[in-house]
Amino acid sequence: MDNVKLIWLNGQWLEQESAVTNVLSHGLHYGTSVFEGERIYNGNVFRLHDHSQRLIDSAKMLGFDLPYSVDELNHATKELVTRLDIQTGYVRPVAWLDDTSLAMLPSRNKVNVAIAAWNWPDLFDEETRTKGLRLGYSKWMRQHPKAAPVAAKAGGNYLNSVLAIQDVRGKGFDEALLLDFEGNIAEATGANIFFVEGQKLVTPIADRFLNGITRQTVIHIANELDIDVEQRRIQPAEVAKFDGAFLCGTAYEVLPIHVIGDFEFDVPTLTRQIIDQYQTLCVQGWE
């Protein structure tokens, strides 16, 4: 990426060209890597502590420990953002197992940790943010929770997302909607989904996919606004009865959905209310 100028790698400050890893790294070959996506608003990283903690927790689910604490990760992240003078942008911490061994059981491999950041305005144009995304059902289902650590933000888990979005983009959709192993609605490729039903929100139970930090933030906002949130299994046949829907994630923020398969939505007032409150919270800060 051309606009990445400086990277923190294992406690050192390096130019992008010097921040490299071995092609025989275990994380590259077998997916033993974890990462985060974090947004910068007014020079501050939104919910930084929670992201750093999840990076550590995700690594533990894959069987390795990060050599840095939450406070150390937070400090490095803040210093990186300050050094680069980023006001609106994105942070990508990543940790992976090195090239000590390519055995399936990486008992001797060391852990590398890097943090990158870059200027990044809105991911979507104003028309998309106003009207919403077009979602198509993917032929790929979300991983079974007994087949992969779905609560971890692990690099290997996202091959599933790459395949799903490739599938639906070829059919003219913007994003993919994945079902779980029982045929219930799960989430999009990198964002959680909420439906609007009257004056309440309905969302899948987050035990078969990543319980996103933005998802948790939306539920917090709903509680603050006395909006009921129902968490349950949702069948695709139910989509037609809802009044609206939106995706939420660090990259997507809160984004309306215009189409799911053959069904079209308008954007209800409740969705706009959640979007406005989320943007206000991001600017004001969480901590």
Tab-separated table of C-alpha atoms in Angstrom:
chain	number	residue	atom	x	y	z
A	1	MET	CA	0.000	0.000	0.000
A	2	ASP	CA	1.489	3.301	-1.129
A	3	ASN	CA	0.257	5.390	1.801
A	4	VAL	CA	1.766	3.169	4.528
A	5	LYS	CA	4.908	5.055	5.542
A	6	LEU	CA	5.915	3.553	8.878
A	7	ILE	CA	5.326	0.214	10.610
A	8	TRP	CA	5.887	-0.881	14.190
A	9	LEU	CA	7.372	-4.391	14.079
A	10	ASN	CA	8.377	-6.242	17.236
A	11	GLY	CA	9.135	-3.017	19.057
A	12	GLN	CA	11.032	-1.343	16.211
A	13	TRP	CA	10.024	1.525	13.930
A	14	LEU	CA	10.637	0.573	10.303
A	15	GLU	CA	9.900	1.905	6.845
A	16	GLN	CA	7.382	-0.245	4.992
A	17	GLU	CA	10.046	-1.745	2.710
A	18	SER	CA	12.038	-2.948	5.728
A	19	ALA	CA	9.098	-4.433	7.647
A	20	VAL	CA	9.214	-7.913	6.125
A	21	THR	CA	8.713	-11.531	7.170
A	22	ASN	CA	10.111	-14.827	5.932
A	23	VAL	CA	8.194	-16.586	3.146
A	24	LEU	CA	8.385	-19.773	5.224
A	25	SER	CA	6.490	-18.232	8.144
A	26	HIS	CA	4.020	-20.624	9.725
A	27	GLY	CA	1.357	-17.908	9.691
A	28	LEU	CA	1.628	-17.554	5.907
A	29	HIS	CA	1.400	-21.279	5.181
A	30	TYR	CA	-1.118	-22.441	7.767
A	31	GLY	CA	-3.105	-19.361	8.776
A	32	THR	CA	-1.669	-19.106	12.301
A	33	SER	CA	-2.190	-15.363	12.398
A	34	VAL	CA	-4.570	-12.944	14.086
A	35	PHE	CA	-5.336	-9.342	13.302
A	36	GLU	CA	-7.516	-6.357	14.095
A	37	GLY	CA	-9.098	-3.525	12.137
A	38	GLU	CA	-9.346	-0.212	13.978
A	39	ARG	CA	-10.647	3.201	12.919
A	40	ILE	CA	-9.092	6.559	13.693
A	41	TYR	CA	-11.387	9.519	14.298
A	42	ASN	CA	-9.923	12.949	15.076
A	43	GLY	CA	-6.557	11.342	15.725
A	44	ASN	CA	-7.904	8.802	18.238
A	45	VAL	CA	-8.425	5.070	17.764
A	46	PHE	CA	-11.994	4.075	18.578
A	47	ARG	CA	-12.226	1.397	21.308
A	48	LEU	CA	-8.481	0.775	21.124
A	49	HIS	CA	-8.313	-1.110	24.429
A	50	ASP	CA	-11.006	-3.563	23.296
A	51	HIS	CA	-9.257	-4.183	19.978
A	52	SER	CA	-5.892	-4.797	21.643
A	53	GLN	CA	-7.483	-7.180	24.128
A	54	ARG	CA	-9.225	-9.088	21.351
A	55	LEU	CA	-5.929	-9.459	19.468
A	56	ILE	CA	-4.430	-11.125	22.540
A	57	ASP	CA	-7.529	-13.263	23.098
A	58	SER	CA	-7.628	-14.371	19.449
A	59	ALA	CA	-4.001	-15.486	19.631
A	60	LYS	CA	-4.746	-17.571	22.732
A	61	MET	CA	-7.562	-19.319	20.854
A	62	LEU	CA	-5.026	-20.285	18.192
A	63	GLY	CA	-2.645	-21.582	20.843
A	64	PHE	CA	-0.019	-18.867	21.169
A	65	ASP	CA	0.630	-15.878	23.438
A	66	LEU	CA	1.501	-12.386	22.296
A	67	PRO	CA	4.747	-11.051	23.801
A	68	TYR	CA	3.083	-7.682	24.488
A	69	SER	CA	0.430	-6.544	26.950
A	70	VAL	CA	-2.679	-4.548	26.119
A	71	ASP	CA	-1.015	-1.405	27.476
A	72	GLU	CA	2.085	-1.964	25.333
A	73	LEU	CA	-0.006	-2.501	22.208
A	74	ASN	CA	-2.062	0.594	23.005
A	75	HIS	CA	1.055	2.705	23.530
A	76	ALA	CA	2.632	1.553	20.263
A	77	THR	CA	-0.596	2.200	18.363
A	78	LYS	CA	-1.039	5.694	19.752
A	79	GLU	CA	2.589	6.580	19.038
A	80	LEU	CA	2.284	5.296	15.471
A	81	VAL	CA	-0.821	7.389	14.835
A	82	THR	CA	0.915	10.438	16.323
A	83	ARG	CA	4.108	9.935	14.305
A	84	LEU	CA	2.094	9.650	11.096
A	85	ASP	CA	-0.223	12.519	12.108
A	86	ILE	CA	-3.331	10.615	11.006
A	87	GLN	CA	-6.654	12.254	11.828
A	88	THR	CA	-8.966	9.968	9.859
A	89	GLY	CA	-7.641	6.535	9.111
A	90	TYR	CA	-7.282	2.852	9.756
A	91	VAL	CA	-5.000	0.728	11.968
A	92	ARG	CA	-4.057	-2.886	11.239
A	93	PRO	CA	-2.306	-4.812	14.032
A	94	VAL	CA	-1.320	-8.348	13.065
A	95	ALA	CA	0.469	-11.191	14.852
A	96	TRP	CA	1.752	-14.416	13.321
A	97	LEU	CA	4.015	-17.381	13.953
A	98	ASP	CA	7.478	-17.203	12.378
A	99	ASP	CA	9.554	-19.586	10.249
A	100	THR	CA	11.212	-21.586	13.050
A	101	SER	CA	9.245	-24.652	11.977
A	102	LEU	CA	6.653	-25.612	9.381
A	103	ALA	CA	5.485	-28.556	11.443
A	104	MET	CA	1.739	-28.688	12.020
A	105	LEU	CA	2.416	-28.354	15.743
A	106	PRO	CA	4.371	-25.077	15.981
A	107	SER	CA	5.704	-25.609	19.494
A	108	ARG	CA	8.948	-23.677	18.968
A	109	ASN	CA	7.790	-20.849	16.714
A	110	LYS	CA	8.209	-17.276	17.852
A	111	VAL	CA	5.442	-14.697	17.575
A	112	ASN	CA	5.833	-11.610	15.395
A	113	VAL	CA	3.658	-8.563	16.017
A	114	ALA	CA	3.290	-5.602	13.653
A	115	ILE	CA	1.100	-2.502	13.600
A	116	ALA	CA	0.441	-0.429	10.489
A	117	ALA	CA	-1.733	2.659	10.015
A	118	TRP	CA	-2.748	4.810	7.090
A	119	ASN	CA	-5.002	7.660	6.095
A	120	TRP	CA	-8.378	6.302	5.089
A	121	PRO	CA	-11.576	8.291	4.615
A	122	ASP	CA	-14.993	6.710	4.117
A	123	LEU	CA	-14.934	3.290	2.473
A	124	PHE	CA	-18.180	3.986	0.574
A	125	ASP	CA	-19.452	6.959	-1.399
A	126	GLU	CA	-22.320	9.104	-0.220
A	127	GLU	CA	-24.881	7.412	-2.488
A	128	THR	CA	-24.103	3.982	-1.025
A	129	ARG	CA	-24.172	5.360	2.519
A	130	THR	CA	-27.579	6.886	1.843
A	131	LYS	CA	-29.265	4.155	-0.195
A	132	GLY	CA	-27.471	1.060	1.100
A	133	LEU	CA	-25.654	-2.060	-0.083
A	134	ARG	CA	-26.864	-4.915	-2.256
A	135	LEU	CA	-26.379	-8.300	-0.539
A	136	GLY	CA	-26.527	-11.661	-2.248
A	137	TYR	CA	-26.656	-15.065	-0.596
A	138	SER	CA	-23.373	-16.900	-0.979
A	139	LYS	CA	-23.021	-20.583	-1.830
A	140	TRP	CA	-20.410	-20.723	0.940
A	141	MET	CA	-21.648	-21.119	4.509
A	142	ARG	CA	-19.997	-19.637	7.592
A	143	GLN	CA	-17.568	-22.030	9.273
A	144	HIS	CA	-19.005	-24.481	11.754
A	145	PRO	CA	-17.971	-23.423	15.291
A	146	LYS	CA	-16.546	-26.904	15.811
A	147	ALA	CA	-14.411	-26.586	12.671
A	148	ALA	CA	-12.699	-23.277	13.429
A	149	PRO	CA	-12.372	-20.835	16.363
A	150	VAL	CA	-15.088	-18.498	15.089
A	151	ALA	CA	-14.718	-16.173	18.106
A	152	ALA	CA	-11.139	-15.386	17.042
A	153	LYS	CA	-10.270	-12.733	14.492
A	154	ALA	CA	-7.916	-15.158	12.794
A	155	GLY	CA	-6.432	-14.736	9.343
A	156	GLY	CA	-7.299	-18.290	8.336
A	157	ASN	CA	-10.994	-17.713	9.037
A	158	TYR	CA	-11.189	-15.039	6.359
A	159	LEU	CA	-10.558	-17.314	3.388
A	160	ASN	CA	-14.235	-18.141	3.863
A	161	SER	CA	-15.069	-14.444	3.440
A	162	VAL	CA	-12.863	-14.035	0.372
A	163	LEU	CA	-14.583	-16.953	-1.354
A	164	ALA	CA	-18.037	-15.654	-0.426
A	165	ILE	CA	-17.536	-12.149	-1.773
A	166	GLN	CA	-15.982	-13.499	-4.971
A	167	ASP	CA	-19.083	-15.626	-5.384
A	168	VAL	CA	-21.644	-12.828	-5.106
A	169	ARG	CA	-19.676	-10.107	-6.885
A	170	GLY	CA	-19.924	-12.242	-9.998
A	171	LYS	CA	-23.706	-12.068	-9.602
A	172	GLY	CA	-23.839	-8.264	-9.381
A	173	PHE	CA	-24.028	-7.810	-5.593
A	174	ASP	CA	-21.862	-5.596	-3.385
A	175	GLU	CA	-21.594	-7.948	-0.428
A	176	ALA	CA	-22.248	-11.549	0.539
A	177	LEU	CA	-24.662	-12.777	3.186
A	178	LEU	CA	-23.544	-16.080	4.671
A	179	LEU	CA	-25.736	-18.664	6.356
A	180	ASP	CA	-24.633	-20.904	9.216
A	181	PHE	CA	-24.508	-24.722	9.155
A	182	GLU	CA	-28.233	-24.918	9.968
A	183	GLY	CA	-29.250	-22.490	7.215
A	184	ASN	CA	-29.805	-19.497	9.510
A	185	ILE	CA	-28.572	-16.021	8.615
A	186	ALA	CA	-25.104	-15.495	10.093
A	187	GLU	CA	-23.325	-12.347	8.860
A	188	ALA	CA	-21.643	-10.681	5.899
A	189	THR	CA	-18.000	-11.253	4.923
A	190	GLY	CA	-16.611	-8.808	7.470
A	191	ALA	CA	-19.604	-7.225	9.153
A	192	ASN	CA	-22.472	-8.239	11.416
A	193	ILE	CA	-26.105	-7.772	10.427
A	194	PHE	CA	-29.114	-6.249	12.179
A	195	PHE	CA	-32.749	-6.149	11.043
A	196	VAL	CA	-35.301	-3.501	11.939
A	197	GLU	CA	-38.726	-4.783	12.963
A	198	GLY	CA	-40.985	-1.906	13.972
A	199	GLN	CA	-39.187	-0.145	16.814
A	200	LYS	CA	-36.842	-2.985	17.729
A	201	LEU	CA	-33.685	-4.567	16.338
A	202	VAL	CA	-33.288	-8.254	15.564
A	203	THR	CA	-29.856	-9.803	15.100
A	204	PRO	CA	-28.398	-13.322	14.950
A	205	ILE	CA	-26.909	-14.780	18.130
A	206	ALA	CA	-23.139	-14.283	17.950
A	207	ASP	CA	-22.061	-17.811	18.835
A	208	ARG	CA	-21.355	-18.984	15.290
A	209	PHE	CA	-19.335	-16.012	14.073
A	210	LEU	CA	-17.242	-13.142	15.438
A	211	ASN	CA	-19.071	-10.947	17.942
A	212	GLY	CA	-17.866	-7.701	16.422
A	213	ILE	CA	-16.845	-4.717	18.521
A	214	THR	CA	-19.060	-2.527	16.334
A	215	ARG	CA	-21.908	-4.997	16.898
A	216	GLN	CA	-21.402	-4.601	20.634
A	217	THR	CA	-21.357	-0.820	20.189
A	218	VAL	CA	-24.665	-0.882	18.287
A	219	ILE	CA	-26.273	-2.898	21.099
A	220	HIS	CA	-24.891	-0.371	23.601
A	221	ILE	CA	-26.404	2.490	21.573
A	222	ALA	CA	-29.747	0.684	21.358
A	223	ASN	CA	-29.769	0.202	25.129
A	224	GLU	CA	-28.998	3.879	25.652
A	225	LEU	CA	-31.916	4.800	23.361
A	226	ASP	CA	-34.291	2.260	24.991
A	227	ILE	CA	-34.478	0.282	21.751
A	228	ASP	CA	-35.143	-3.421	22.278
A	229	VAL	CA	-32.600	-5.807	20.751
A	230	GLU	CA	-33.706	-9.391	20.116
A	231	GLN	CA	-30.877	-11.881	19.535
A	232	ARG	CA	-32.060	-15.146	17.955
A	233	ARG	CA	-31.754	-17.498	14.992
A	234	ILE	CA	-33.110	-15.887	11.812
A	235	GLN	CA	-34.221	-17.822	8.748
A	236	PRO	CA	-33.804	-16.310	5.235
A	237	ALA	CA	-37.579	-16.643	4.729
A	238	GLU	CA	-38.091	-14.042	7.472
A	239	VAL	CA	-36.265	-11.285	5.589
A	240	ALA	CA	-39.413	-10.116	3.784
A	241	LYS	CA	-41.177	-9.288	7.057
A	242	PHE	CA	-38.541	-6.841	8.297
A	243	ASP	CA	-38.749	-3.080	7.780
A	244	GLY	CA	-35.045	-2.596	7.116
A	245	ALA	CA	-31.561	-3.912	7.734
A	246	PHE	CA	-28.003	-2.712	8.173
A	247	LEU	CA	-24.461	-4.010	8.437
A	248	CYS	CA	-21.974	-2.924	11.072
A	249	GLY	CA	-18.232	-3.323	11.367
A	250	THR	CA	-15.097	-1.271	11.854
A	251	ALA	CA	-14.577	-0.725	8.130
A	252	TYR	CA	-18.277	-0.456	7.240
A	253	GLU	CA	-19.268	1.476	10.387
A	254	VAL	CA	-23.107	1.305	10.273
A	255	LEU	CA	-24.312	0.943	6.706
A	256	PRO	CA	-27.880	0.462	5.419
A	257	ILE	CA	-28.822	-2.537	3.304
A	258	HIS	CA	-30.891	-1.843	0.188
A	259	VAL	CA	-31.176	-5.374	-1.236
A	260	ILE	CA	-30.972	-8.914	0.105
A	261	GLY	CA	-31.361	-11.402	-2.711
A	262	ASP	CA	-34.573	-10.483	-4.504
A	263	PHE	CA	-35.958	-8.350	-1.681
A	264	GLU	CA	-35.563	-4.567	-1.457
A	265	PHE	CA	-35.564	-2.392	1.662
A	266	ASP	CA	-36.076	1.282	2.310
A	267	VAL	CA	-33.992	2.846	5.053
A	268	PRO	CA	-36.177	3.263	8.157
A	269	THR	CA	-35.828	6.119	10.618
A	270	LEU	CA	-34.527	3.742	13.277
A	271	THR	CA	-31.549	2.815	11.090
A	272	ARG	CA	-30.720	6.496	10.545
A	273	GLN	CA	-30.952	7.057	14.275
A	274	ILE	CA	-28.433	4.276	14.973
A	275	ILE	CA	-26.105	5.620	12.257
A	276	ASP	CA	-26.206	9.146	13.688
A	277	GLN	CA	-25.588	7.978	17.238
A	278	TYR	CA	-22.723	5.743	16.136
A	279	GLN	CA	-21.005	8.585	14.281
A	280	THR	CA	-21.421	10.859	17.304
A	281	LEU	CA	-19.926	8.227	19.592
A	282	CYS	CA	-16.960	7.668	17.271
A	283	VAL	CA	-16.151	11.383	17.236
A	284	GLN	CA	-16.660	11.818	20.975
A	285	GLY	CA	-14.664	8.677	21.812
A	286	TRP	CA	-15.469	5.566	23.817
A	287	GLU	CA	-13.046	5.685	26.714
